[in-house]
PDB file of C-alpha atoms in Angstrom:
ATOM      1  CA  LEU Z   1      -6.267  -0.609  -0.842  1.00 87.00           C
ATOM      2  CA  ASP Z   2      -6.759  -3.717   0.717  1.00 91.00           C
ATOM      3  CA  LEU Z   3      -5.621  -5.869  -2.576  1.00 93.00           C
ATOM      4  CA  ARG Z   4      -2.355  -4.206  -2.666  1.00 94.00           C
ATOM      5  CA  LEU Z   5      -1.706  -5.606   0.642  1.00 95.00           C
ATOM      6  CA  ALA Z   6      -3.457  -8.905  -0.243  1.00 94.00           C
ATOM      7  CA  LEU Z   7      -0.525  -9.419  -2.758  1.00 96.00           C
ATOM      8  CA  MET Z   8       2.231  -9.040  -0.627  1.00 96.00           C
ATOM      9  CA  PRO Z   9       2.239 -13.070   0.101  1.00 94.00           C
ATOM     10  CA  ALA Z  10       3.184 -13.334  -3.821  1.00 96.00           C
ATOM     11  CA  VAL Z  11       6.043 -10.471  -3.341  1.00 97.00           C
ATOM     12  CA  ALA Z  12       7.427 -12.245  -0.300  1.00 95.00           C
ATOM     13  CA  ASP Z  13       7.187 -15.787  -2.152  1.00 94.00           C
ATOM     14  CA  TYR Z  14       9.257 -14.211  -4.961  1.00 96.00           C
ATOM     15  CA  LYS Z  15      11.863 -12.625  -2.747  1.00 96.00           C
ATOM     16  CA  HIS Z  16      12.215 -15.700  -0.753  1.00 93.00           C
ATOM     17  CA  ARG Z  17      12.730 -17.927  -3.887  1.00 94.00           C
ATOM     18  CA  PHE Z  18      15.261 -15.357  -5.128  1.00 97.00           C
ATOM     19  CA  ASN Z  19      16.943 -14.285  -1.845  1.00 96.00           C
ATOM     20  CA  LEU Z  20      16.128 -10.728  -2.410  1.00 97.00           C
ATOM     21  CA  PRO Z  21      15.809  -8.159   0.613  1.00 97.00           C
ATOM     22  CA  VAL Z  22      12.346  -6.858   1.264  1.00 97.00           C
ATOM     23  CA  THR Z  23      13.144  -3.343   0.976  1.00 98.00           C
ATOM     24  CA  ASP Z  24      13.681  -2.134  -2.523  1.00 97.00           C
ATOM     25  CA  GLN Z  25      14.474   1.442  -2.204  1.00 97.00           C
ATOM     26  CA  GLY Z  26      14.931   1.889  -6.207  1.00 97.00           C
ATOM     27  CA  GLN Z  27      11.370   0.441  -6.564  1.00 96.00           C
ATOM     28  CA  GLU Z  28       9.799   2.591  -4.086  1.00 97.00           C
ATOM     29  CA  HIS Z  29      11.228   5.632  -5.190  1.00 98.00           C
ATOM     30  CA  ALA Z  30       9.873   4.737  -8.590  1.00 97.00           C
ATOM     31  CA  VAL Z  31       6.410   4.244  -7.213  1.00 97.00           C
ATOM     32  CA  LEU Z  32       6.723   7.156  -5.121  1.00 98.00           C
ATOM     33  CA  LYS Z  33       7.855   9.131  -8.392  1.00 98.00           C
ATOM     34  CA  GLN Z  34       5.149   7.736 -10.312  1.00 97.00           C
ATOM     35  CA  VAL Z  35       2.159   8.658  -7.950  1.00 97.00           C
ATOM     36  CA  ALA Z  36       3.395  12.026  -7.387  1.00 97.00           C
ATOM     37  CA  ALA Z  37       3.180  12.466 -10.969  1.00 97.00           C
ATOM     38  CA  GLN Z  38      -0.379  11.183 -11.217  1.00 97.00           C
ATOM     39  CA  ALA Z  39      -1.401  13.248  -8.228  1.00 97.00           C
ATOM     40  CA  ARG Z  40       0.040  16.230 -10.058  1.00 97.00           C
ATOM     41  CA  GLU Z  41      -2.267  15.099 -13.157  1.00 97.00           C
ATOM     42  CA  VAL Z  42      -5.554  14.872 -11.069  1.00 96.00           C
ATOM     43  CA  LYS Z  43      -4.694  18.150  -8.968  1.00 95.00           C
ATOM     44  CA  LEU Z  44      -4.083  16.196  -5.716  1.00 96.00           C
ATOM     45  CA  ASP Z  45      -1.528  17.023  -3.187  1.00 96.00           C
ATOM     46  CA  GLU Z  46       1.678  15.258  -4.387  1.00 97.00           C
ATOM     47  CA  GLN Z  47       3.143  15.205  -0.861  1.00 97.00           C
ATOM     48  CA  LYS Z  48       0.103  13.692   0.865  1.00 97.00           C
ATOM     49  CA  VAL Z  49      -0.433  11.000  -2.008  1.00 97.00           C
ATOM     50  CA  GLN Z  50       3.014  10.228  -1.834  1.00 98.00           C
ATOM     51  CA  GLN Z  51       2.860   9.924   2.137  1.00 98.00           C
ATOM     52  CA  LEU Z  52      -0.233   7.641   1.742  1.00 97.00           C
ATOM     53  CA  PHE Z  53       1.987   5.466  -0.826  1.00 98.00           C
ATOM     54  CA  ARG Z  54       4.745   5.329   1.740  1.00 98.00           C
ATOM     55  CA  VAL Z  55       2.299   4.073   4.495  1.00 97.00           C
ATOM     56  CA  GLN Z  56       1.335   1.405   2.008  1.00 97.00           C
ATOM     57  CA  ILE Z  57       4.939   0.613   1.223  1.00 97.00           C
ATOM     58  CA  GLU Z  58       5.756   0.135   5.150  1.00 97.00           C
ATOM     59  CA  LEU Z  59       2.601  -2.022   5.746  1.00 97.00           C
ATOM     60  CA  ALA Z  60       3.496  -4.072   2.544  1.00 97.00           C
ATOM     61  CA  LYS Z  61       6.924  -4.714   3.928  1.00 97.00           C
ATOM     62  CA  ARG Z  62       5.494  -5.751   7.256  1.00 96.00           C
ATOM     63  CA  VAL Z  63       3.204  -8.294   5.263  1.00 95.00           C
ATOM     64  CA  GLN Z  64       6.220  -9.554   3.574  1.00 96.00           C
ATOM     65  CA  LEU Z  65       8.419  -9.836   6.558  1.00 95.00           C
ATOM     66  CA  ALA Z  66       5.830 -11.574   8.507  1.00 93.00           C
ATOM     67  CA  PHE Z  67       5.217 -14.263   5.937  1.00 91.00           C
ATOM     68  CA  LEU Z  68       9.172 -14.628   5.543  1.00 92.00           C
ATOM     69  CA  GLN Z  69       9.954 -14.532   9.413  1.00 91.00           C
ATOM     70  CA  ASN Z  70       7.142 -17.210  10.115  1.00 85.00           C
ATOM     71  CA  GLU Z  71       8.970 -19.363  12.379  1.00 66.00           C
ATOM     72  CA  GLN Z  72       5.970 -21.019  14.045  1.00 61.00           C
ATOM     73  CA  ARG Z  73       4.663 -21.402  10.505  1.00 73.00           C
ATOM     74  CA  GLN Z  74       1.280 -19.972  11.444  1.00 78.00           C
ATOM     75  CA  LEU Z  75       1.315 -18.092   8.111  1.00 82.00           C
ATOM     76  CA  VAL Z  76       0.975 -20.213   4.839  1.00 84.00           C
ATOM     77  CA  PHE Z  77       1.839 -18.805   1.587  1.00 86.00           C
ATOM     78  CA  PRO Z  78      -1.770 -19.117  -0.154  1.00 89.00           C
ATOM     79  CA  ALA Z  79      -1.239 -21.458  -3.154  1.00 92.00           C
ATOM     80  CA  TRP Z  80      -2.269 -18.707  -5.654  1.00 92.00           C
ATOM     81  CA  ALA Z  81       0.771 -16.694  -4.395  1.00 91.00           C
ATOM     82  CA  GLN Z  82       3.562 -19.323  -5.053  1.00 91.00           C
ATOM     83  CA  GLY Z  83       5.627 -19.036  -8.306  1.00 94.00           C
ATOM     84  CA  LEU Z  84       4.568 -16.031  -9.579  1.00 96.00           C
ATOM     85  CA  ASP Z  85       7.093 -13.590 -11.560  1.00 97.00           C
ATOM     86  CA  LEU Z  86       7.304 -10.305  -9.413  1.00 97.00           C
ATOM     87  CA  THR Z  87       8.242  -8.234 -12.651  1.00 96.00           C
ATOM     88  CA  ALA Z  88       5.949 -10.109 -15.252  1.00 97.00           C
ATOM     89  CA  ASP Z  89       3.053 -11.089 -13.029  1.00 97.00           C
ATOM     90  CA  ILE Z  90       2.758  -8.947  -9.772  1.00 97.00           C
ATOM     91  CA  ARG Z  91       4.101  -5.369 -10.411  1.00 96.00           C
ATOM     92  CA  PRO Z  92       1.879  -4.897 -13.339  1.00 97.00           C
ATOM     93  CA  VAL Z  93      -1.121  -5.442 -10.933  1.00 97.00           C
ATOM     94  CA  LEU Z  94       0.315  -3.208  -8.212  1.00 96.00           C
ATOM     95  CA  LEU Z  95       0.773  -0.648 -10.833  1.00 95.00           C
ATOM     96  CA  ASP Z  96      -2.906  -0.841 -12.005  1.00 96.00           C
ATOM     97  CA  LEU Z  97      -4.139  -0.725  -8.427  1.00 96.00           C
ATOM     98  CA  GLY Z  98      -1.941   2.169  -7.778  1.00 95.00           C
ATOM     99  CA  ASN Z  99      -3.401   3.911 -10.772  1.00 95.00           C
ATOM    100  CA  ARG Z 100      -7.020   2.952  -9.716  1.00 96.00           C
ATOM    101  CA  ILE Z 101      -6.086   4.177  -6.125  1.00 96.00           C
ATOM    102  CA  ILE Z 102      -5.206   7.607  -7.330  1.00 96.00           C
ATOM    103  CA  GLY Z 103      -8.429   7.672  -9.358  1.00 96.00           C
ATOM    104  CA  GLU Z 104     -10.398   6.641  -6.248  1.00 95.00           C
ATOM    105  CA  LEU Z 105      -8.982   9.312  -4.195  1.00 95.00           C
ATOM    106  CA  VAL Z 106     -10.114  11.912  -6.706  1.00 94.00           C
ATOM    107  CA  ARG Z 107     -13.858  10.346  -7.032  1.00 94.00           C
ATOM    108  CA  ALA Z 108     -14.158   9.808  -3.291  1.00 91.00           C
ATOM    109  CA  ALA Z 109     -12.527  13.081  -2.219  1.00 89.00           C
ATOM    110  CA  TRP Z 110     -15.729  13.966  -0.178  1.00 88.00           C
ATOM    111  CA  ALA Z 111     -15.221  10.720   1.813  1.00 89.00           C
ATOM    112  CA  LEU Z 112     -11.728  11.574   2.885  1.00 90.00           C
ATOM    113  CA  GLN Z 113     -12.995  14.315   4.994  1.00 90.00           C
ATOM    114  CA  GLU Z 114     -14.717  11.777   7.553  1.00 91.00           C
ATOM    115  CA  ARG Z 115     -11.649  10.986   9.703  1.00 92.00           C
ATOM    116  CA  GLU Z 116     -13.621   8.506  12.251  1.00 93.00           C
ATOM    117  CA  ALA Z 117     -15.535   6.802   9.265  1.00 91.00           C
ATOM    118  CA  LEU Z 118     -11.780   6.369   7.567  1.00 91.00           C
ATOM    119  CA  PHE Z 119     -10.438   4.935  10.710  1.00 92.00           C
ATOM    120  CA  ARG Z 120     -13.262   2.412  10.927  1.00 92.00           C
ATOM    121  CA  LEU Z 121     -12.847   1.861   7.271  1.00 90.00           C
ATOM    122  CA  THR Z 122      -9.350   0.826   7.532  1.00 92.00           C
ATOM    123  CA  GLU Z 123      -9.904  -1.227  10.597  1.00 91.00           C
ATOM    124  CA  GLU Z 124     -12.570  -3.270   8.952  1.00 91.00           C
ATOM    125  CA  GLU Z 125     -11.527  -3.406   5.437  1.00 91.00           C
ATOM    126  CA  ILE Z 126      -7.734  -4.123   5.739  1.00 92.00           C
ATOM    127  CA  THR Z 127      -7.620  -7.826   6.189  1.00 89.00           C
ATOM    128  CA  ALA Z 128      -3.926  -8.426   6.524  1.00 90.00           C
ATOM    129  CA  SER Z 129      -4.135 -10.333   9.752  1.00 89.00           C
ATOM    130  CA  VAL Z 130      -0.624  -9.382  10.778  1.00 92.00           C
ATOM    131  CA  LEU Z 131      -1.143  -5.971  10.849  1.00 94.00           C
ATOM    132  CA  SER Z 132      -1.761  -4.282  14.283  1.00 93.00           C
ATOM    133  CA  ALA Z 133      -4.942  -1.585  14.739  1.00 93.00           C
ATOM    134  CA  GLU Z 134      -2.062   0.965  15.130  1.00 94.00           C
ATOM    135  CA  GLU Z 135      -0.680   0.277  11.890  1.00 95.00           C
ATOM    136  CA  ARG Z 136      -4.276   0.250  10.308  1.00 94.00           C
ATOM    137  CA  HIS Z 137      -4.978   3.472  12.035  1.00 94.00           C
ATOM    138  CA  GLN Z 138      -1.971   4.972  10.398  1.00 95.00           C
ATOM    139  CA  PHE Z 139      -3.247   4.149   7.018  1.00 94.00           C
ATOM    140  CA  GLY Z 140      -6.766   5.687   7.780  1.00 95.00           C
ATOM    141  CA  GLU Z 141      -4.523   8.871   9.024  1.00 96.00           C
ATOM    142  CA  ALA Z 142      -2.635   8.894   5.559  1.00 96.00           C
ATOM    143  CA  LEU Z 143      -6.008   8.615   3.809  1.00 94.00           C
ATOM    144  CA  TRP Z 144      -7.618  11.371   6.035  1.00 95.00           C
ATOM    145  CA  GLN Z 145      -4.624  13.737   5.146  1.00 95.00           C
ATOM    146  CA  VAL Z 146      -4.931  13.407   1.538  1.00 95.00           C
ATOM    147  CA  GLY Z 147      -8.459  14.830   1.870  1.00 93.00           C
ATOM    148  CA  GLN Z 148      -7.440  17.919   3.886  1.00 92.00           C
ATOM    149  CA  PRO Z 149      -7.223  21.276   2.274  1.00 87.00           C
ATOM    150  CA  GLY Z 150      -3.876  22.348   1.675  1.00 74.00           C
ATOM    151  CA  GLU Z 151      -1.515  23.620  -0.905  1.00 53.00           C
ATOM    152  CA  LYS Z 152      -2.082  21.770  -4.366  1.00 44.00           C
ATOM    153  CA  GLU Z 153       0.702  21.304  -6.532  1.00 43.00           C
ATOM    154  CA  ASN Z 154      -0.099  22.535 -10.194  1.00 42.00           C
TER     155      ASN Z 154
END
């Protein structure tokens, strides 16, 4: 989960170089559609998985904006993040990470029941320094929701 956010400086660098907006509704829709299909395949609640990815997308945009609006130059684009191509270099990695996340949600379903443990996990393991404790908490809440019983899509 953290690795997706760790890639956001590279996404921000690309968008800065090509003067693109942070929000790409078409891409967001495509990601949400794909994760819904994957959730359906592995019998996870589509809406809850989509909500988890919506939270990830919002946090990813927050990280991108922090780098793009970095007026005091406190944040520096890491050397590895500079010059990458969004379509050829970054999106395939993000797609693979999304696939792995879905798989881990299935494998670690038992752990998704432990609300407080998930909050600690997101507080400790999400390393994007620009995210607040509340934003990390939202991420933990979305993870926890995936593990809660409810209607599952068939």
